[in-house]
Amino acid sequence: MATLPLHLATPLGATGARVLAVFARLVAERSGLTVVESDTAPAVVLAMAPGVGAEGFAITDDPGGAVRVTGHDARGLLYGLGKLLHDADWAPGVFTPGPWRGVSVPARPIRGMYFATHFHNFYHEAPLDEVTHYIEELALWGVNTISVWFDYHHYRGITDPEAQAMLVRLRDLLQTAEALGLDASLTCIANEGYADSPEALRAEYRAGQNGYYAPPAGHYHVELCPAQPGAIALRLQWLDEVFDAFQGIDLRYLWIWPYDQGGCTCAACAPWGAHGFLTIAEPVARAYRARFPHGQVLLSTWYFDRFTDGEWAGLAHAFAEKPDWVDALIVDTHGDEFPAFPLQHGAPGGLPMVNFPEISMYRCGPWGGFGASPLPVHLQKLWDVCGPVVAGGFPYSEGVYEDMNKVLCAQWYWDPARPAAAITDEYLHDACGTRDLDGVIEAVALLEANIEHGVDAEAARVRFSPVADTAHAFALLAATDAVLPAYARAGWRWRLLYLRGLLDAELAAHDGAISDRAEAALQELTAFYHADPAPWYVAPPTRARLAAGDQRWDQ
Ligand SMILES: [Zn+2]
């Protein structure tokens, strides 16, 4: 069997060995080569030696003809091997390093990704080894933190068997992250509650009172009101049980979320973001810090001033002196605008900010229902505004169909000035296994222009009014498909792009009705997402799902 000889110039340690295994897997998948350790005529030399800066790497040429990857630390090795893999060219039995040489060190410290592990989406349903491989491949782009959420409202307490099953899965995801040298992060809602939370302690959610002109979005109606005696104590007891369930995992960050879900519109709590939220978030933060003394509290401002007024201004007032229980603010919204208040007034408390870009659901439902959803132009516009003021961020992900969007964000956290076009080029070279990318790049621009999709439940068809040429986009993708190397053509990243082009062309040609070709594509996506048990909004709209007729697009 053909081999790729690799020399270890320094010991790599346990994390480095795990990183090397990821490299070896991907080399084998792309070329059929087996990576073997050898100090005779190695093709690749690996070293771990501090020097270039935390998490950074260097790729250089060795006198003997090998390419050398030197990680400043285990993460640097991971990201350096990522660069080597993404830049390389592959053929059966052949690995050809790409042209990139130099030193690269990340600009921003927090380069996270949030996996929304719910709704029977890919993260919830896919076999664990598929999700593990995905975390490995995502990490290669510079990601250093994975965040997950244990969503209480599904369960009747932590001993609910389904809660226990979910905790096992979330632990597995975070342990995968830690084994790769990444940080683990947990999300929570400040006042979240289980399905059987005590009714006397529950939060108010109605609008038309206490300054609320709209009800808090997505409220589960089982959240706690911190003004009710005993509610905070119960919240902290539940939090402690969750921390026990994650024992052994070093939770580097705890997010505390105000809305969507969560919040309370009662007189004592309103406006939530400036009153009740802080009343309950502070003890939650302190309880976390007591368990994880080096952990960092990230306080979210999601949907501030959306259902009521005065939340941003109230937070700025409450944090007139920098609070000692918050390390950074999470600031973002979905849509086309970054929140204006912190841009105009600075972050409350002078705290660092991280962003939370919505990369999964933008103008397209069901989410991921039509394959890949690349958004380089949209995300670049948002990054141009917030990039200069954030210390990193956590894109919100509902699945793998927006993989390119994740890579764009991860690379901006690494190098804020890198243009979307350069990142897209590198991504597509990696996904397609070719440098002949003009057609794919043009197709991606057309797919982004045509991102808007929905479901017409009454007519049992897809709502799709393309603004760019769908037939041309698919022709470009089909022409590329015919010349791709076999490993890339079969790879899911390419397949999701190709199927998106096919579906757009078929839907446009049939006025949103599902043709036989479209149905086959939707079935393929359903199988790949493991979406059979998923609700309509995270599942491809097959004929059977459209015929069920229970879709409402009220997001
Ligand atoms: Zn309340």
Short mmCIF file of C-alpha atoms and ligand atoms in Angstrom, two decimals, residues 204 225-227 264-266 268-269 272, ligand 1:
data_model
loop_
_atom_site.label_atom_id
_atom_site.label_comp_id
_atom_site.label_asym_id
_atom_site.label_seq_id
_atom_site.Cartn_x
_atom_site.Cartn_y
_atom_site.Cartn_z
CA GLU A 204 -44.95 36.08 32.47
CA CYS A 225 -39.69 34.51 37.12
CA PRO A 226 -36.79 35.55 39.35
CA ALA A 227 -39.09 37.80 41.38
CA CYS A 264 -40.33 37.60 31.87
CA THR A 265 -42.72 40.50 31.22
CA CYS A 266 -43.96 40.94 34.81
CA ALA A 268 -40.81 43.35 38.67
CA CYS A 269 -38.75 42.00 35.75
CA TRP A 272 -36.14 42.08 31.18
ZN ZN B 1 -40.87 38.22 36.41
#
